């Protein structure tokens, strides 16, 4: 069933550049249809120089909520009344909620990733975790893994200095986690072998993303033999070379892509905007349509 647009229909949207391939309209319009909420969600292509005007204009138009994506997730913070703890810690905002006098900022990438892990049955508490990459996405992933109680977390990145800076920034906030940055690939293997247990590995880099589907950050089989679970934040292709390598290392190994993280960050935004709680059952009703759209 689809609802007629009237003078009362509430408007939500996405600010990014580019936004042509975004599936956020599908997620949010599917949710509004499911709940029978009188709202619509549109994607707006906003260039960097126009961000301030877009955020202020959206407020003037009484748009109720916005998602914010690349390249605006950091820059938008300047135009907010306040932001939640996750956004402040990660240094990026992907959700704005209209409140009296302006916008409240949130980061739903972090809770979205946590809920995706739960949905895939990946327990993080007490685990050894290796994060590949040290960019913007890694910040939200690392915050989530620390919040979930990882016992040991090693960051490995092509540019080692960025991994070191991240470890230095986050280690004092979670003293219960043994956190470090690997100085080299050999250093990473040494850390992993030192624990004597299996690792959860999370790829936060863009290596292996469509169309470069055969690319893989770490080729060495020894790395994958030390892992029992893998999560790739990439969702196209549905099974990346990294995921294949994790699963090939042991018959009991499992690997997951980033589509559930994408879905649950959207769901968390919708929950914040509309004061609803969305069950896994509803989420999974939307998931197949989302997968179909992502794969084009
Ligand atoms: P995002 O916000 O998506 O995380 P980003 O901040 O540009 O994007 O970070 C991209 C991450 O992928 C970085 O960790 C980057 O490594 P560098 O810090 O060394 O640039 C990593 N990355 C991207 N392409 C890579 C490649 N071809 N090989 C290794 N790492 C790569």
mmCIF file of N, CA and C in Angstrom, residues 78-133:
data_model
loop_
_atom_site.group_PDB
_atom_site.id
_atom_site.type_symbol
_atom_site.label_atom_id
_atom_site.label_comp_id
_atom_site.label_asym_id
_atom_site.label_seq_id
_atom_site.Cartn_x
_atom_site.Cartn_y
_atom_site.Cartn_z
ATOM 1 N N UNK A 78 29.494 21.547 12.376
ATOM 2 C CA UNK A 78 29.554 22.990 12.621
ATOM 3 C C UNK A 78 28.154 23.626 12.712
ATOM 4 N N UNK A 79 27.168 22.968 12.131
ATOM 5 C CA UNK A 79 25.842 23.589 12.007
ATOM 6 C C UNK A 79 24.810 22.991 12.964
ATOM 7 N N UNK A 80 25.266 22.357 14.036
ATOM 8 C CA UNK A 80 24.348 21.655 14.937
ATOM 9 C C UNK A 80 24.227 22.375 16.274
ATOM 10 N N UNK A 81 23.100 22.161 16.943
ATOM 11 C CA UNK A 81 22.933 22.686 18.303
ATOM 12 C C UNK A 81 23.729 21.829 19.272
ATOM 13 N N UNK A 82 23.674 20.511 19.049
ATOM 14 C CA UNK A 82 24.364 19.575 19.941
ATOM 15 C C UNK A 82 24.492 18.241 19.218
ATOM 16 N N UNK A 83 25.297 17.335 19.797
ATOM 17 C CA UNK A 83 25.449 16.018 19.183
ATOM 18 C C UNK A 83 25.531 14.954 20.257
ATOM 19 N N UNK A 84 25.208 13.721 19.905
ATOM 20 C CA UNK A 84 25.229 12.655 20.903
ATOM 21 C C UNK A 84 26.663 12.185 21.156
ATOM 22 N N UNK A 85 26.793 11.318 22.164
ATOM 23 C CA UNK A 85 28.131 10.895 22.599
ATOM 24 C C UNK A 85 28.882 10.165 21.488
ATOM 25 N N UNK A 86 28.163 9.310 20.761
ATOM 26 C CA UNK A 86 28.819 8.543 19.688
ATOM 27 C C UNK A 86 29.377 9.490 18.625
ATOM 28 N N UNK A 87 28.593 10.492 18.246
ATOM 29 C CA UNK A 87 29.030 11.434 17.220
ATOM 30 C C UNK A 87 30.268 12.197 17.685
ATOM 31 N N UNK A 88 30.263 12.615 18.957
ATOM 32 C CA UNK A 88 31.394 13.367 19.490
ATOM 33 C C UNK A 88 32.648 12.493 19.508
ATOM 34 N N UNK A 89 32.488 11.257 19.889
ATOM 35 C CA UNK A 89 33.628 10.349 20.004
ATOM 36 C C UNK A 89 34.179 9.965 18.629
ATOM 37 N N UNK A 90 33.283 9.710 17.694
ATOM 38 C CA UNK A 90 33.699 9.282 16.351
ATOM 39 C C UNK A 90 34.145 10.489 15.519
ATOM 40 N N UNK A 91 33.574 11.656 15.853
ATOM 41 C CA UNK A 91 33.929 12.861 15.098
ATOM 42 C C UNK A 91 33.168 12.959 13.785
ATOM 43 N N UNK A 92 32.023 12.293 13.731
ATOM 44 C CA UNK A 92 31.225 12.319 12.491
ATOM 45 C C UNK A 92 29.752 12.161 12.839
ATOM 46 N N UNK A 93 28.931 12.862 12.074
ATOM 47 C CA UNK A 93 27.482 12.842 12.278
ATOM 48 C C UNK A 93 26.818 12.347 11.001
ATOM 49 N N UNK A 94 25.911 11.378 11.124
ATOM 50 C CA UNK A 94 25.200 10.919 9.917
ATOM 51 C C UNK A 94 23.687 11.109 10.031
ATOM 52 N N UNK A 95 23.230 11.659 11.165
ATOM 53 C CA UNK A 95 21.785 11.828 11.358
ATOM 54 C C UNK A 95 21.506 13.157 12.054
ATOM 55 N N UNK A 96 20.579 13.924 11.498
ATOM 56 C CA UNK A 96 20.151 15.169 12.139
ATOM 57 C C UNK A 96 18.673 15.064 12.466
ATOM 58 N N UNK A 97 18.333 15.451 13.690
ATOM 59 C CA UNK A 97 16.922 15.503 14.066
ATOM 60 C C UNK A 97 16.552 16.963 14.349
ATOM 61 N N UNK A 98 15.442 17.361 13.762
ATOM 62 C CA UNK A 98 14.981 18.727 13.969
ATOM 63 C C UNK A 98 14.478 18.889 15.397
ATOM 64 N N UNK A 99 15.018 19.872 16.117
ATOM 65 C CA UNK A 99 14.526 20.208 17.455
ATOM 66 C C UNK A 99 14.289 21.719 17.472
ATOM 67 N N UNK A 100 13.736 22.222 18.560
ATOM 68 C CA UNK A 100 13.472 23.664 18.647
ATOM 69 C C UNK A 100 14.763 24.450 18.461
ATOM 70 N N UNK A 101 14.841 25.267 17.463
ATOM 71 C CA UNK A 101 16.000 26.153 17.286
ATOM 72 C C UNK A 101 17.108 25.590 16.417
ATOM 73 N N UNK A 102 17.011 24.344 15.980
ATOM 74 C CA UNK A 102 18.080 23.818 15.123
ATOM 75 C C UNK A 102 18.083 22.308 15.015
ATOM 76 N N UNK A 103 19.287 21.776 14.838
ATOM 77 C CA UNK A 103 19.443 20.337 14.595
ATOM 78 C C UNK A 103 20.233 19.676 15.717
ATOM 79 N N UNK A 104 19.750 18.498 16.126
ATOM 80 C CA UNK A 104 20.512 17.655 17.054
ATOM 81 C C UNK A 104 21.213 16.597 16.198
ATOM 82 N N UNK A 105 22.512 16.402 16.423
ATOM 83 C CA UNK A 105 23.275 15.448 15.608
ATOM 84 C C UNK A 105 23.469 14.105 16.297
ATOM 85 N N UNK A 106 23.478 13.047 15.509
ATOM 86 C CA UNK A 106 23.688 11.688 16.024
ATOM 87 C C UNK A 106 24.623 10.945 15.080
ATOM 88 N N UNK A 107 25.263 9.919 15.623
ATOM 89 C CA UNK A 107 25.953 8.964 14.766
ATOM 90 C C UNK A 107 25.265 7.618 14.923
ATOM 91 N N UNK A 108 24.660 7.136 13.848
ATOM 92 C CA UNK A 108 23.983 5.838 13.929
ATOM 93 C C UNK A 108 24.790 4.728 13.240
ATOM 94 N N UNK A 109 25.968 5.082 12.698
ATOM 95 C CA UNK A 109 26.828 4.039 12.116
ATOM 96 C C UNK A 109 27.289 3.078 13.214
ATOM 97 N N UNK A 110 27.625 3.662 14.368
ATOM 98 C CA UNK A 110 28.115 2.826 15.466
ATOM 99 C C UNK A 110 27.021 1.883 15.997
ATOM 100 N N UNK A 111 25.860 2.400 16.422
ATOM 101 C CA UNK A 111 24.813 1.463 16.861
ATOM 102 C C UNK A 111 24.340 0.544 15.742
ATOM 103 N N UNK A 112 24.411 1.019 14.498
ATOM 104 C CA UNK A 112 24.025 0.179 13.357
ATOM 105 C C UNK A 112 24.950 -1.012 13.212
ATOM 106 N N UNK A 113 26.236 -0.771 13.401
ATOM 107 C CA UNK A 113 27.211 -1.869 13.305
ATOM 108 C C UNK A 113 27.017 -2.852 14.459
ATOM 109 N N UNK A 114 26.760 -2.311 15.650
ATOM 110 C CA UNK A 114 26.557 -3.182 16.820
ATOM 111 C C UNK A 114 25.335 -4.072 16.590
ATOM 112 N N UNK A 115 24.277 -3.486 16.066
ATOM 113 C CA UNK A 115 23.062 -4.283 15.857
ATOM 114 C C UNK A 115 23.261 -5.311 14.736
ATOM 115 N N UNK A 116 24.048 -4.969 13.747
ATOM 116 C CA UNK A 116 24.346 -5.930 12.672
ATOM 117 C C UNK A 116 25.132 -7.120 13.230
ATOM 118 N N UNK A 117 26.093 -6.830 14.107
ATOM 119 C CA UNK A 117 26.865 -7.919 14.724
ATOM 120 C C UNK A 117 25.931 -8.837 15.514
ATOM 121 N N UNK A 118 25.031 -8.217 16.281
ATOM 122 C CA UNK A 118 24.078 -9.010 17.082
ATOM 123 C C UNK A 118 23.208 -9.868 16.169
ATOM 124 N N UNK A 119 22.749 -9.242 15.094
ATOM 125 C CA UNK A 119 21.866 -9.951 14.167
ATOM 126 C C UNK A 119 22.577 -11.140 13.512
ATOM 127 N N UNK A 120 23.891 -10.990 13.280
ATOM 128 C CA UNK A 120 24.656 -12.085 12.675
ATOM 129 C C UNK A 120 25.213 -13.049 13.722
ATOM 130 N N UNK A 121 24.872 -12.804 14.994
ATOM 131 C CA UNK A 121 25.305 -13.723 16.062
ATOM 132 C C UNK A 121 26.784 -13.635 16.383
ATOM 133 N N UNK A 122 27.376 -12.456 16.167
ATOM 134 C CA UNK A 122 28.806 -12.283 16.478
ATOM 135 C C UNK A 122 28.942 -11.582 17.824
ATOM 136 N N UNK A 123 29.384 -12.333 18.830
ATOM 137 C CA UNK A 123 29.598 -11.753 20.159
ATOM 138 C C UNK A 123 31.010 -11.165 20.198
ATOM 139 N N UNK A 124 31.136 -9.951 20.688
ATOM 140 C CA UNK A 124 32.435 -9.274 20.691
ATOM 141 C C UNK A 124 33.079 -9.299 22.080
ATOM 142 N N UNK A 125 32.262 -9.408 23.098
ATOM 143 C CA UNK A 125 32.772 -9.327 24.473
ATOM 144 C C UNK A 125 33.875 -10.374 24.717
ATOM 145 N N UNK A 126 35.019 -9.872 25.168
ATOM 146 C CA UNK A 126 36.134 -10.765 25.489
ATOM 147 C C UNK A 126 36.896 -11.286 24.274
ATOM 148 N N UNK A 127 36.563 -10.769 23.088
ATOM 149 C CA UNK A 127 37.164 -11.280 21.839
ATOM 150 C C UNK A 127 38.452 -10.555 21.470
ATOM 151 N N UNK A 128 39.248 -11.230 20.651
ATOM 152 C CA UNK A 128 40.402 -10.598 20.005
ATOM 153 C C UNK A 128 39.914 -10.106 18.646
ATOM 154 N N UNK A 129 40.148 -8.822 18.388
ATOM 155 C CA UNK A 129 39.619 -8.240 17.148
ATOM 156 C C UNK A 129 40.716 -7.492 16.392
ATOM 157 N N UNK A 130 40.732 -7.711 15.087
ATOM 158 C CA UNK A 130 41.675 -7.008 14.231
ATOM 159 C C UNK A 130 40.899 -6.106 13.283
ATOM 160 N N UNK A 131 41.215 -4.824 13.267
ATOM 161 C CA UNK A 131 40.541 -3.878 12.376
ATOM 162 C C UNK A 131 41.498 -3.501 11.253
ATOM 163 N N UNK A 132 41.084 -3.734 10.026
ATOM 164 C CA UNK A 132 41.888 -3.363 8.869
ATOM 165 C C UNK A 132 41.418 -1.997 8.385
ATOM 166 N N UNK A 133 42.330 -1.025 8.377
ATOM 167 C CA UNK A 133 41.983 0.324 7.943
ATOM 168 C C UNK A 133 41.923 1.279 9.121
#
